[in-house]
Structure formats: structure tokens, C-alpha cells
XYZ file of C-alpha atoms in Angstrom:
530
model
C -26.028 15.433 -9.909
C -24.665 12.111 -9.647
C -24.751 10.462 -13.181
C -24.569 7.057 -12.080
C -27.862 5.549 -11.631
C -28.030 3.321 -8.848
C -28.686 -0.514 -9.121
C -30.270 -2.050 -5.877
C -27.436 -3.679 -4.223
C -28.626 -7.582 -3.246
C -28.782 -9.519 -0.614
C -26.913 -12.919 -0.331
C -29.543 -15.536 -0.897
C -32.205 -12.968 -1.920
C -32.520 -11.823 1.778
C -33.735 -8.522 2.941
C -32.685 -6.064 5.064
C -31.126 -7.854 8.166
C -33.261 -7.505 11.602
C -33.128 -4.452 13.791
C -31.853 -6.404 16.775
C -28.699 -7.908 14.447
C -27.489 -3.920 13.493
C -25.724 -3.627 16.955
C -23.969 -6.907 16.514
C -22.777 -6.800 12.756
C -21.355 -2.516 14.032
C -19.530 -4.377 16.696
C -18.190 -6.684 14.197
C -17.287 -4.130 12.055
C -15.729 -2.282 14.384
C -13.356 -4.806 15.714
C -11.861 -5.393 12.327
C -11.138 -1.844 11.717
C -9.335 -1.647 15.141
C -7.408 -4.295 14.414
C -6.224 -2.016 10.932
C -5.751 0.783 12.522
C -3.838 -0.574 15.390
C -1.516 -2.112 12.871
C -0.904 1.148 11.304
C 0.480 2.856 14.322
C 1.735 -0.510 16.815
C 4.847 -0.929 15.238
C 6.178 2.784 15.628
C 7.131 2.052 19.424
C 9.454 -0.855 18.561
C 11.835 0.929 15.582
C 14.773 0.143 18.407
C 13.882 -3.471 18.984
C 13.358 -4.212 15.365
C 16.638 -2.490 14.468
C 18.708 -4.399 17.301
C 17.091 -7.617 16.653
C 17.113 -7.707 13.155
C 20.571 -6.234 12.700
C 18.573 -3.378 10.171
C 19.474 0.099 9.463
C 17.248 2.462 9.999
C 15.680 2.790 6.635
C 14.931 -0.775 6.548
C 13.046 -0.420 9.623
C 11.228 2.539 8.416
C 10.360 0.561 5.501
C 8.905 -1.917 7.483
C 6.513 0.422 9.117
C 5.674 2.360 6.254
C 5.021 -0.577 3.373
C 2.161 -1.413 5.408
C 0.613 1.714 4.592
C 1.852 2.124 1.170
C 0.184 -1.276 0.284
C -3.001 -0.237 2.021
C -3.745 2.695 0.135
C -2.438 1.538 -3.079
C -5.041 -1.187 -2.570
C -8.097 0.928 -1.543
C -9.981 1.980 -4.368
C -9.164 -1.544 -6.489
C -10.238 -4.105 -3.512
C -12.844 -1.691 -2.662
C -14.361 -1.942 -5.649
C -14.156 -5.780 -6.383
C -15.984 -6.177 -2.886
C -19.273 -4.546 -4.328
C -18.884 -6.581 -7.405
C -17.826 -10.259 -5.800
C -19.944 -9.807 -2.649
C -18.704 -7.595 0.872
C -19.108 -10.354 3.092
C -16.559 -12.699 1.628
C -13.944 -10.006 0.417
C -14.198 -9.026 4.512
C -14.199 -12.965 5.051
C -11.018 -13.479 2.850
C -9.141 -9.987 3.898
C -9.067 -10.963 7.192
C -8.142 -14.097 6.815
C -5.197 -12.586 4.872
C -4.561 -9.703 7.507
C -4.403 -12.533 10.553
C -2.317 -14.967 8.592
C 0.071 -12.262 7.838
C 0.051 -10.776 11.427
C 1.101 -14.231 12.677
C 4.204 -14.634 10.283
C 5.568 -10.990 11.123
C 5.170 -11.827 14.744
C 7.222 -14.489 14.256
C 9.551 -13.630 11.697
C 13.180 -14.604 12.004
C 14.186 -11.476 9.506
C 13.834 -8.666 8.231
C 12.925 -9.607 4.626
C 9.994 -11.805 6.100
C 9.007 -8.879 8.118
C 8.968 -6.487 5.105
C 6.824 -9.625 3.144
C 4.795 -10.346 5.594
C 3.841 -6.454 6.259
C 3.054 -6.079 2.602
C 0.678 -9.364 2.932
C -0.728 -7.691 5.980
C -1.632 -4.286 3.763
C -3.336 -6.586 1.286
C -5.742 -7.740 3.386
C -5.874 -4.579 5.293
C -7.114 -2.821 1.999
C -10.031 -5.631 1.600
C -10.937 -5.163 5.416
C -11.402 -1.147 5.879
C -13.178 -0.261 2.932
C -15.790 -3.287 3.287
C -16.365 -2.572 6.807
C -17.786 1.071 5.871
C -19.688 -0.254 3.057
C -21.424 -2.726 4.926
C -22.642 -0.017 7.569
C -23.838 1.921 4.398
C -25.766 -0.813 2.892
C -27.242 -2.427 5.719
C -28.048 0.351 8.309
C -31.605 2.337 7.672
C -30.985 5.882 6.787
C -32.543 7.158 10.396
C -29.878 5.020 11.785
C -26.719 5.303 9.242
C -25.827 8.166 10.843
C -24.808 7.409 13.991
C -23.053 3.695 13.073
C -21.065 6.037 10.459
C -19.851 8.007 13.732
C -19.208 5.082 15.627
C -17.283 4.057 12.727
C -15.192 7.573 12.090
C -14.523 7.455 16.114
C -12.728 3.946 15.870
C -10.635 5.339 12.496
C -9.780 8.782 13.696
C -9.223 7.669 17.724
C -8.161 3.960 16.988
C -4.735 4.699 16.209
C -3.731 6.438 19.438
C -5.146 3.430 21.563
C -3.438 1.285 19.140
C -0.841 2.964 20.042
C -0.717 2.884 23.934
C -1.642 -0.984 24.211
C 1.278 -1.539 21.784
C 3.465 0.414 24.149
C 2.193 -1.075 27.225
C 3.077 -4.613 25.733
C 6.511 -3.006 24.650
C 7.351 -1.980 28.255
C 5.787 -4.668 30.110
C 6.433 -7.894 28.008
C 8.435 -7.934 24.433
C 8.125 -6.277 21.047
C 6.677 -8.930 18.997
C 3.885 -9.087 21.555
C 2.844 -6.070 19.336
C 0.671 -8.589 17.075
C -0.872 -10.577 19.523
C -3.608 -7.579 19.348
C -4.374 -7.437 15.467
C -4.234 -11.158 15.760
C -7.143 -11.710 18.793
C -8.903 -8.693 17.114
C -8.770 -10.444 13.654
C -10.120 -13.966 14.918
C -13.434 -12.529 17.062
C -13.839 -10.404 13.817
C -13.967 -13.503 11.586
C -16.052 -15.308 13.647
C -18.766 -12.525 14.346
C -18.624 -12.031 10.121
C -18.925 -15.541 9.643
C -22.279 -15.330 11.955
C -23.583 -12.428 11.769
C -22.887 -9.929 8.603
C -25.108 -10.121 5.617
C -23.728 -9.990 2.022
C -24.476 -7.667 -0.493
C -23.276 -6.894 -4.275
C -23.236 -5.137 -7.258
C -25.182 -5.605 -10.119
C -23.578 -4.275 -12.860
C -23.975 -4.036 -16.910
C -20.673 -2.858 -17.290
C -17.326 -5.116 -17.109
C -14.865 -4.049 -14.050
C -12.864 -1.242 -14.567
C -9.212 -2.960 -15.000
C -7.532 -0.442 -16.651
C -8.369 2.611 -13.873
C -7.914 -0.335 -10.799
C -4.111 -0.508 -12.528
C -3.851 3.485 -12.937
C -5.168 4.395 -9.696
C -2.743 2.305 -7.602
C 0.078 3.216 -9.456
C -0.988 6.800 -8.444
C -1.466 6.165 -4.661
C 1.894 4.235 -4.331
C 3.699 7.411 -6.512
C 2.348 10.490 -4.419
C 2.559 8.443 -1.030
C 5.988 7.242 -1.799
C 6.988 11.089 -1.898
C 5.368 12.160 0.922
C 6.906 9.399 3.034
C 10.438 9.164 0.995
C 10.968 13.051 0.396
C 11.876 14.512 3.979
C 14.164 11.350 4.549
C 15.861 11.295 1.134
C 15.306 14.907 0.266
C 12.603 16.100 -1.987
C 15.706 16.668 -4.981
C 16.626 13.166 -5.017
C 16.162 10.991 -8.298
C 13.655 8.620 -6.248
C 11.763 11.461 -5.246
C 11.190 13.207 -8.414
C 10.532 9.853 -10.171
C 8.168 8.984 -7.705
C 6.477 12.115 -7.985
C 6.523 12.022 -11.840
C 5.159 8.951 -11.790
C 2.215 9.660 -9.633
C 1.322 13.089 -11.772
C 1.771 11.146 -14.651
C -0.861 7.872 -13.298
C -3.152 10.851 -11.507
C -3.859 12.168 -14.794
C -4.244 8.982 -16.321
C -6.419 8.150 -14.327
C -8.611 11.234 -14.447
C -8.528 11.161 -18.273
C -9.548 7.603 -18.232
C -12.094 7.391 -15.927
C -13.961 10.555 -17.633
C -13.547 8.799 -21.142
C -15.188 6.142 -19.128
C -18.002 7.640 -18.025
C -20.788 5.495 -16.372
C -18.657 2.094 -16.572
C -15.786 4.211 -14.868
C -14.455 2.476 -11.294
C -14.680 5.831 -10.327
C -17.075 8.564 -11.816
C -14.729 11.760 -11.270
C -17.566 14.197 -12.317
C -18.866 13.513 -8.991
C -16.614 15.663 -7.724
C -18.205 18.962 -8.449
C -20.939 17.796 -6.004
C -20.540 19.470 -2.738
C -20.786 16.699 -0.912
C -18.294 14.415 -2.348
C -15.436 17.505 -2.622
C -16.164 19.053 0.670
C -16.204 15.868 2.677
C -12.977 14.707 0.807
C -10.982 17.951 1.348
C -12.282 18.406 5.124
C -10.621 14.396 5.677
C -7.800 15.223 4.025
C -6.683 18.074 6.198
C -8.220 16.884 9.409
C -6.432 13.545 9.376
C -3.520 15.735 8.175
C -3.658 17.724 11.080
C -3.804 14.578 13.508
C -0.821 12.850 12.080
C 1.055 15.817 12.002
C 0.303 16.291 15.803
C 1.375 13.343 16.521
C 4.955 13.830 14.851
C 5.378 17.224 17.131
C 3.850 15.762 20.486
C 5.795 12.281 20.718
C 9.677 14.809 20.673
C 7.797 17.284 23.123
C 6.950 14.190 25.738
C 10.130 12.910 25.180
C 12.742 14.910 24.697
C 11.355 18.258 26.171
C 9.362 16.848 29.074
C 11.657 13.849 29.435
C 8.478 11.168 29.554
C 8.893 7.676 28.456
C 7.205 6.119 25.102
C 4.328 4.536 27.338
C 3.666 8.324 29.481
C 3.522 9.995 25.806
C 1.040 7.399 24.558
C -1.211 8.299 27.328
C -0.758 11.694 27.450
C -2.353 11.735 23.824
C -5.402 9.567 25.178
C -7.223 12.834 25.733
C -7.900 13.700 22.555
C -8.207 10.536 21.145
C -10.966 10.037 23.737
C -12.420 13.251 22.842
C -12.625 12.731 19.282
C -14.332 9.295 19.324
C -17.306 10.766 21.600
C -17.383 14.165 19.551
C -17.420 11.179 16.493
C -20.346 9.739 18.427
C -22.485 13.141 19.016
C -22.073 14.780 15.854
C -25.136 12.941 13.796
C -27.441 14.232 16.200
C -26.024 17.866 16.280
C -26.004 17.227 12.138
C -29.298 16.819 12.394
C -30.249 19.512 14.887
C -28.183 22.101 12.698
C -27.173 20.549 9.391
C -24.344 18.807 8.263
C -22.245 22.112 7.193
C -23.008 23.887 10.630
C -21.684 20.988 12.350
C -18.460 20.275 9.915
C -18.060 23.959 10.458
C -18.636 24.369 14.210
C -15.583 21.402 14.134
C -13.128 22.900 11.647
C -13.299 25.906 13.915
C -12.635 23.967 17.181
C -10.238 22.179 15.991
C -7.845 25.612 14.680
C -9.077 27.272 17.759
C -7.262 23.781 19.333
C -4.089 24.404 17.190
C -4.189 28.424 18.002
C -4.038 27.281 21.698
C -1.274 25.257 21.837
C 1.211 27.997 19.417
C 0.043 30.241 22.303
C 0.253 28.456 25.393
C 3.102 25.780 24.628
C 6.126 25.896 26.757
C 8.576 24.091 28.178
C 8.052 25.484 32.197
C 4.201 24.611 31.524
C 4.908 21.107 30.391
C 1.962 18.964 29.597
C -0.716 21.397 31.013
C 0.277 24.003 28.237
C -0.823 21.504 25.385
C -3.859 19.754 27.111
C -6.622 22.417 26.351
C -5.580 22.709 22.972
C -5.716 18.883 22.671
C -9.326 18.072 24.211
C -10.299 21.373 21.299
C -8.863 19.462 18.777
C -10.157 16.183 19.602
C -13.446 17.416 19.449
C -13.431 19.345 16.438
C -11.975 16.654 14.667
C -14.542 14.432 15.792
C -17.272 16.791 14.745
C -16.004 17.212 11.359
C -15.243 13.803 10.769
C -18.552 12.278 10.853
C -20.608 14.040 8.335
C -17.756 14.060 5.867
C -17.686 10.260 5.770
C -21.538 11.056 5.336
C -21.119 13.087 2.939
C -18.527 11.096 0.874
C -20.637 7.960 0.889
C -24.253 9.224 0.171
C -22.394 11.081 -2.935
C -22.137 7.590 -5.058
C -25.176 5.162 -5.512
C -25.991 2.221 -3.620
C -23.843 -0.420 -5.967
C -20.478 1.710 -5.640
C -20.267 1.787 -1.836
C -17.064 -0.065 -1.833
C -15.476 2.334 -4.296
C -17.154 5.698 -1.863
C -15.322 3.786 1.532
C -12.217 3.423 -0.488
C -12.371 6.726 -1.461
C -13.095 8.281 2.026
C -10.121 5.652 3.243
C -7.363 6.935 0.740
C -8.208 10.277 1.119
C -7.372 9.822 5.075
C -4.610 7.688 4.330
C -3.178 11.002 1.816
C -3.523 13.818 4.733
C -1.525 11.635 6.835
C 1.145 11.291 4.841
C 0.892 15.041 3.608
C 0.141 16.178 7.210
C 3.637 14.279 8.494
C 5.960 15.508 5.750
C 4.156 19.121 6.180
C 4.643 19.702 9.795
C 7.384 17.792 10.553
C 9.018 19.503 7.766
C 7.970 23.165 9.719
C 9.108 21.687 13.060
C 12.410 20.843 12.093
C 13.090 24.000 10.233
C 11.805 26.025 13.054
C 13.979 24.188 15.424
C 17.065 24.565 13.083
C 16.671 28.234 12.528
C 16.082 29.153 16.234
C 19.003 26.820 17.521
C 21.684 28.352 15.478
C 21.598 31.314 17.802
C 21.659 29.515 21.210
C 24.733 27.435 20.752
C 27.654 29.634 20.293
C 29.346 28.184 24.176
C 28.781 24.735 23.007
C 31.210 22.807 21.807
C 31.256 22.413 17.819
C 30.714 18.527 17.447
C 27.928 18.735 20.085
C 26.373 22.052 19.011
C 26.562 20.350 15.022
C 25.261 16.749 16.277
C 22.359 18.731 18.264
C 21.408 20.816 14.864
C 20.039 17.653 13.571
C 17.001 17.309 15.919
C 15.713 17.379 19.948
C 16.511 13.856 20.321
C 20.122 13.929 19.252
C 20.635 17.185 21.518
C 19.249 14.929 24.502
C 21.466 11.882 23.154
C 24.606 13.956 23.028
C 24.403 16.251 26.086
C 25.079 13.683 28.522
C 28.631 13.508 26.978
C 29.994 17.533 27.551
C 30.108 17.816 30.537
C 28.890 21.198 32.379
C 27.658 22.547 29.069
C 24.510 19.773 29.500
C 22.208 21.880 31.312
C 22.777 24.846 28.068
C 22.464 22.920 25.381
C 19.394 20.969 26.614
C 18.281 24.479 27.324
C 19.135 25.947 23.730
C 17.520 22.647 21.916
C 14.167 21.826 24.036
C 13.509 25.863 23.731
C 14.051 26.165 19.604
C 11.750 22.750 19.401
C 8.857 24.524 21.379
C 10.039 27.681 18.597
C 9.185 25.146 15.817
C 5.882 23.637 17.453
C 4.859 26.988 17.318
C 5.543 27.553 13.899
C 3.781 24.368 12.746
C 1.415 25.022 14.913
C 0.278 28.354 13.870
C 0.427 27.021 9.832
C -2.250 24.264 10.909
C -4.217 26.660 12.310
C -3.942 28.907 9.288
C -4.798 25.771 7.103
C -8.052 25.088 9.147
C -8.623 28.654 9.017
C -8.635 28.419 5.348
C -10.725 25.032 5.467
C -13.770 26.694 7.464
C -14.383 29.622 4.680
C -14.135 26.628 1.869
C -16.777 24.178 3.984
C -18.934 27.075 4.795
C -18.885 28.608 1.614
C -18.805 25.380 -0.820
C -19.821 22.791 2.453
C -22.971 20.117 1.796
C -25.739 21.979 2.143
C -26.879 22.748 5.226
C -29.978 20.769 5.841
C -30.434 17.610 8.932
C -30.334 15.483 5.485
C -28.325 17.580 3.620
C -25.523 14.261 3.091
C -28.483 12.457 1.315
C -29.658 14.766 -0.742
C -26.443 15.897 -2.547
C -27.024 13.405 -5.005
C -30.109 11.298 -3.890
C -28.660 8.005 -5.132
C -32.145 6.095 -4.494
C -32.760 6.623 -1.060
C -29.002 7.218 -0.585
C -26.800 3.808 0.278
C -29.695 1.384 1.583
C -29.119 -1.996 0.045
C -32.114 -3.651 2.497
């Protein structure tokens, strides 16, 4: 029952629906501009060493240069999301990435660190007008018969644009320099701007009510608190003062918010009650952990590559291609298996893949089987999480009326951007404890400074073994063994996690008919703005 009613969303200049033949073009555009976000998210976590050497920065600086990217994004989400159905999606995407290219230019060339860390925050800004807009616009210019499949086109760029991101950005790394890293956002950005500029239609809000300052304010001092933690905690330690004020903080503005937007009501920025809808809950939990899953995948694969099998940054980046590859065409397939079997049989057919994927690699992973140990369980995973991807966006978006589809893509963007922070701190956390707990017992020949400097990870086992002489080949032994111990601890929690997602989805899933994501709350017609 949603209990906003929906306003026809119009089009610039009184226009209708765009032509059939300009839907290709204006998904293309779309698409580019979320690569280029995406790609930003992930390019800069190959060059922590040449940032650090170049910039004379510690470690935490660099890892704040990475991360306030993402903090900024998501902090940014629901507010920016929201002003672009109210001020028109065209030119918030017009102005956002105009922000996003400026910015990308100045960190590319920035002669320090503090312009770095400003120019990374500028880049989140308009990062957080670009991704939620682009969604929107697919939901209020495609036909419902077609929605479908641009919405999977759109979750396979999100959910596999990151690992290409990745690789080209460690290509350029390896083969050229690290501030070559931008020149990709940066080309992306300016074909983007152009195609917009020519080709995507505008369309707004009409609204009786006054925007919704107060929860804008609330919400992003929420995102920035419970993100904060998730990124801060495992480097600071979850006791620390930041942490729990951080975490206080974001309780504190969560239930704010909540309170707020319920007192509210139908001039909320979000309507919360729209919650106990299947559609909106299930497809917001199901994101959550599958994006959690991914990014916590990633932080166990890149130290197995690396440090177990030896490979260099550019090897590991491929090496993940599979599943990337597999998730965008599972992204691509699943509207038509949604509509051959329903939306829940297909979210559920993908939860199950992807913890069968999981289940397979705590079983199989080794370090004598190397790469072909993992690669089943990858290509599962990559297409269950493309399966399940697609009709939760769906799901999430045909859940609010017409007029809010800013706010429902900003919503389905910080709820991804919340399992991957959860899904790194999670996991990693389980890897590293596994790999502390069954190293302790393999190191009593090893000299005490090495055997203490290898406790504190793979990486500094590799670092330090080349310095001790005959002992190398045991402790590189001891340590690459205990970090395949603690994949397969983490490992077998995210497949008890999925396990656990499957009996929610198919007992509390959207309902399980080939329209099942529009009729959860039948917001006229779902999103159409034609």
C-alpha cells in the first residue's frame, strides 16, 4: 500500500514520452556515466603505493583518499536524489557531471595530498547527482514492457562495473603511470555529457508539498555516521572514541530520521511506511547482502592472488573478470526469466546460486589448486548475483510513485553503497581472525620478530620472509595455509548469510507474479513519466 499518490512526472517543454528508436541511445548514455562512477569507486585502490610515495602520505591519509569518495557519495544519495525529481533529472545529471569531470581533472593533477582529498570529495558530490539520476531516468522514460531489461542493463554496469574499473585502472598502472587512473572517468564523463546534452529528456516533480530539508540534513548525517564505522572500525578498532561517536551519531540521526519522516507523512523525502511493502524491504535487504557479499570477495581474493598464488595486481584484476562477466549477462537475462517465473523465483533461484558459489569455494579452496579451486565458485556467484540483482532494483523502484524516482534510485544506491561497507568490515574482519587463530600454531621454528611481524596479515608474512633465511619456505608455508583457513571461515559465514537470505526472499520476497515488481504498490502504472 503505498500512501503516496503519484503525480505524473513532466516532460521538459511539455513533451511526451521520447521515441522508441531514442531508448537505446539515452541507456547508452546512461550507462556511460555510471561507469565512469563506478570506476572511480574502485580505480584508485591499485595505486595506494604510488599515492603514498608520491605524496609523502601515511597510510591513513591515503586510505582517506580512497574512501571520502565514497563517504561523500552516499551521504549525498538520498538528498541530490531527491532535488533531481524536484529541479528536473536532466540538468542535475547535466550539472553532476560537470562537477564529477571537473573534479576528476584536478585530482589527476594534483600536486598534494590535501587537493587530492578536496578534489575526491568534489568528485563524490557530483557522483551522488550522477548515479541516482541515471536510474531514474531509465524508470521514467522506458515503457513498462521494456523497463525491465534497461533496469538489468543498468544493475550489470553497477554490480560488474567496478571489477572492469578495476582492471583498466591496473592496466594503466602497470603499463603507463598512476595518475593515468583518471583519464578514464574523465573520457567517460565528456561522451556522457555530450550524449545528455543531445539526447536525454527531462522530467520532474510536481509537488504540493515544500522539500523535505530537515530529513535531507538527518539522513546524511546518518549515512556519513554508520559508513564512517564500517570503514573506520577495523582500522582504528571498533572501541575507539571515533568509532563509538561515529556510531552514536548515526543511531542517533537514523532514528531521527525515521521519527521525522513518519511525523512527516506524505510531504516526507522519504515515506518509511513503505517499507512494510514486500517489494521495497525485500529488494533492499537482498542488495544489501549481495553487494555485501561482492565487496567482501573482493577483500579475500586480491591477498589469495597475491600473496598465496604470488600474481601481480594486473593477473588478480583479471582473474576476477569471470564473475564480473558473469554477473552483468546473468544482470542482462534475469527480466526475461522474471517474467517466465516471477520476480521471487528468480531473486530466489540467484540467492541460492550465489551461496551454492560461496559453499564451493570454503570447499574447494586451496593453495596446491590455486586459481582453479576458486573459479567455479566464482562464475556461481557471478550469476546468482546477477539474477538477484535485477528484480530487486525492480522491486525497489516500482515501490515509490512516479514523482519520487530520484529518492527510490537513491535509495537502491545507498543501500548498495551500505553492504559494501558492511560486507568489507564483516569478512575481512573473519579472514583476519581466521588467519590469526590458525597461524599461532604453525610458527613455533620461526624466529620471534618474523613469526610476530607475520601475525599481522599474508602480506607482511610474504614481505618479511625474504629476510630469515632458510626458515622462508616454512613460514610462507604456515601463513598462505592459515589465510586459505580464514577464506574458509568467511567463506562458509557468507554462505550461511545467503542461506538465511533465501528463506527471508522466499518467504517475505515480492510476490511471485511476471509483474509482481509493479504491482506491490501500483504507483499509476508503476514509474512511467511518458
Amino acid at each position: 500500500m503505498s500512501t503516496n499518490q503519484p503525480v505524473p512526472a513532466t516532460q521538459a517543454g511539455g513533451r511526451g514520452a521520447p521515441d522508441a528508436r531514442q531508448l537505446p541511445t539515452i541507456l547508452t548514455t546512461v550507462s556511460i556515466a555510471l561507469m565512469a562512477v563506478i570506476a572511480s569507486v574502485t580505480g584508485l585502490n591499485v595505486a595506494q603505493t604510488h599515492m603514498a610515495v608520491e605524496f609523502a602520505a601515511s597510510q591513513s591519509t591515503v586510505l582517506w583518499i580512497i574512501n571520502i569518495y565514497t563517504l561523500a557519495l552516499a551521504a549525498l544519495l538520498l538528498p541530490l536524489g531527491a532535488l533531481g525529481d524536484r529541479l528536473g533529472r536532466k540538468p542535475v545529471l547535466v550539472a553532476g557531471l560537470s562537477v564529477f569531470g571537473i573534479a576528476t581533472v584536478v585530482a589527476g593533477l594534483a600536486p598534494t595530498a590535501e587537493v587530492m582529498l578536496a578534489a575526491r570529495v568534489a568528485s563524490g558530490i557530483g557522483a551522488a547527482m550522477i548515479m541516482p539520476i541515471t536510474l531514474a531516468v531509465i524508470t521514467s522514460t522506458f515503457p513498462e514492457e521494456q523497463r525491465g531489461k534497461a533496469i538489468g542493463v543498468w544493475t550489470g554496469v553497477a554490480g560488474g562495473g567496478g571489477i572492469l574499473g578495476m582492471f583498466l585502472s591496473a592496466l594503466l598502472v602497470d603499463v603507463a603511470d598512476w595518475r593515468w587512473l583518471f583519464v578514464l572517468p574523465a573520457v567517460l564523463v565528456l561522451v556522457a555529457l555530450a550524449m545528455t546534452l543531445k539526447s536525454v529528456p527531462n522530467s520532474r516533480e510536481t509537488s504540493a508539498h515544500r522539500f523535505d530539508t530537515v530529513a535531507a540534513l538527518v539522513s546524511s548525517f546518518a549515512v556519513v555516521g554508520l559508513i564512517f564505522v564500517l570503514q573506520e572500525g577495523p582500522e582504528r578498532g571498533w572501541t575507539a572514541p571515533e568509532t563509538l561517536i561515529s556510531l552514536t551519531v548515526g543511531l542517533i540521526a537514523t532514528i531521527g530520521f525515521v521519527a521525522w519522516e513518519l511525523h512527516r507523512r506524505d510531504a516526507s523525502l522519504l515515506d518509511v511506511r513503505l517499507f512494510r511493502e514486500r517489494g521495497l524491504s525485500g529488494g533492499s535487504v537482498t542488495l544489501l547482502v549481495v553487494f555485501g557479499v561482492q565487496a567482501g570477495i573482493g577483500v579475500v581474493l586480491f591477498p589469495f592472488f597475491q600473496a598465496v598464488l604470488g600474481w601481480s595486481g594486473l593477473l588478480s584484476t583479471v582473474a576476477m573478470m569471470p564473475m564480473a562477466l558473469a554477473m552483468m549477462m546473468a544482470s542482462g537475462l534475469a527480466p526475461e526469466l522474471a517474467v517466465g517465473i516471477g520476480a521471487r523465483s528468480t531473486m530466489v533461484v540467484g540467492i541460492a546460486l550465489a551461496s551454492v558459489g560461496m559453499a564451493l569455494m570454503a570447499l574447494f579452496v586451496s593453495v596446491s589448486g590455486g586459481y582453479l579451486s576458486v573459479l567455479p565458485g566464482l562464475l556461481a556467484m557471478g550469476v546468482g548475483m546477477g539474477l538477484s540483482m535485477t528484480p530487486s532494483t525492480q522491486a525497489i523502484t516500482a515501490s515509490l510513485p512516479c514523482e519520487k524516482q530520484g529518492v527510490a534510485s537513491a535509495l537502491n544506491d545507498v543501500t548498495r553503497e551500505f553492504g559494501t561497507a558492511l560486507g568489507v568490515a564483516l569478512l575481512g574482519a573473519l579472514v583476519s581472525a581466521g588467519y590469526r587463530d590458525a597461524i599461532d600454531d604453525r610458527l613455533h621454528r620461526i624466529p620471534q620478530g618474523a613469526a610476530d611481524t607475520a601475525r599481522e596479515g599474508v602480506a607482511n608474512a610474504v614481505e618479511v620472509a625474504g629476510s630469515i633465511g632458510p626458515h622462508a619456505p616454512d613460514l610462507l608455508h604456515a601463513a598462505q595455509q592459515s589465510f586459505v583457513d580464514g577464506w574458509q571461515q568467511a567463506m562458509w559465514a557468507g554462505s550461511v548469510i545467503m542461506g538465511a537470505l533465501f528463506i527471508y526472499i522466499a518467504l517475505r520476497g515480492p510476490k511471485n507474479t511476471p509483474s509482481a515488481v509493479a504491482d506491490e504498490t501500483d504507483p499509476a502504472e508503476a514509474v512511467s513519466a511518458g
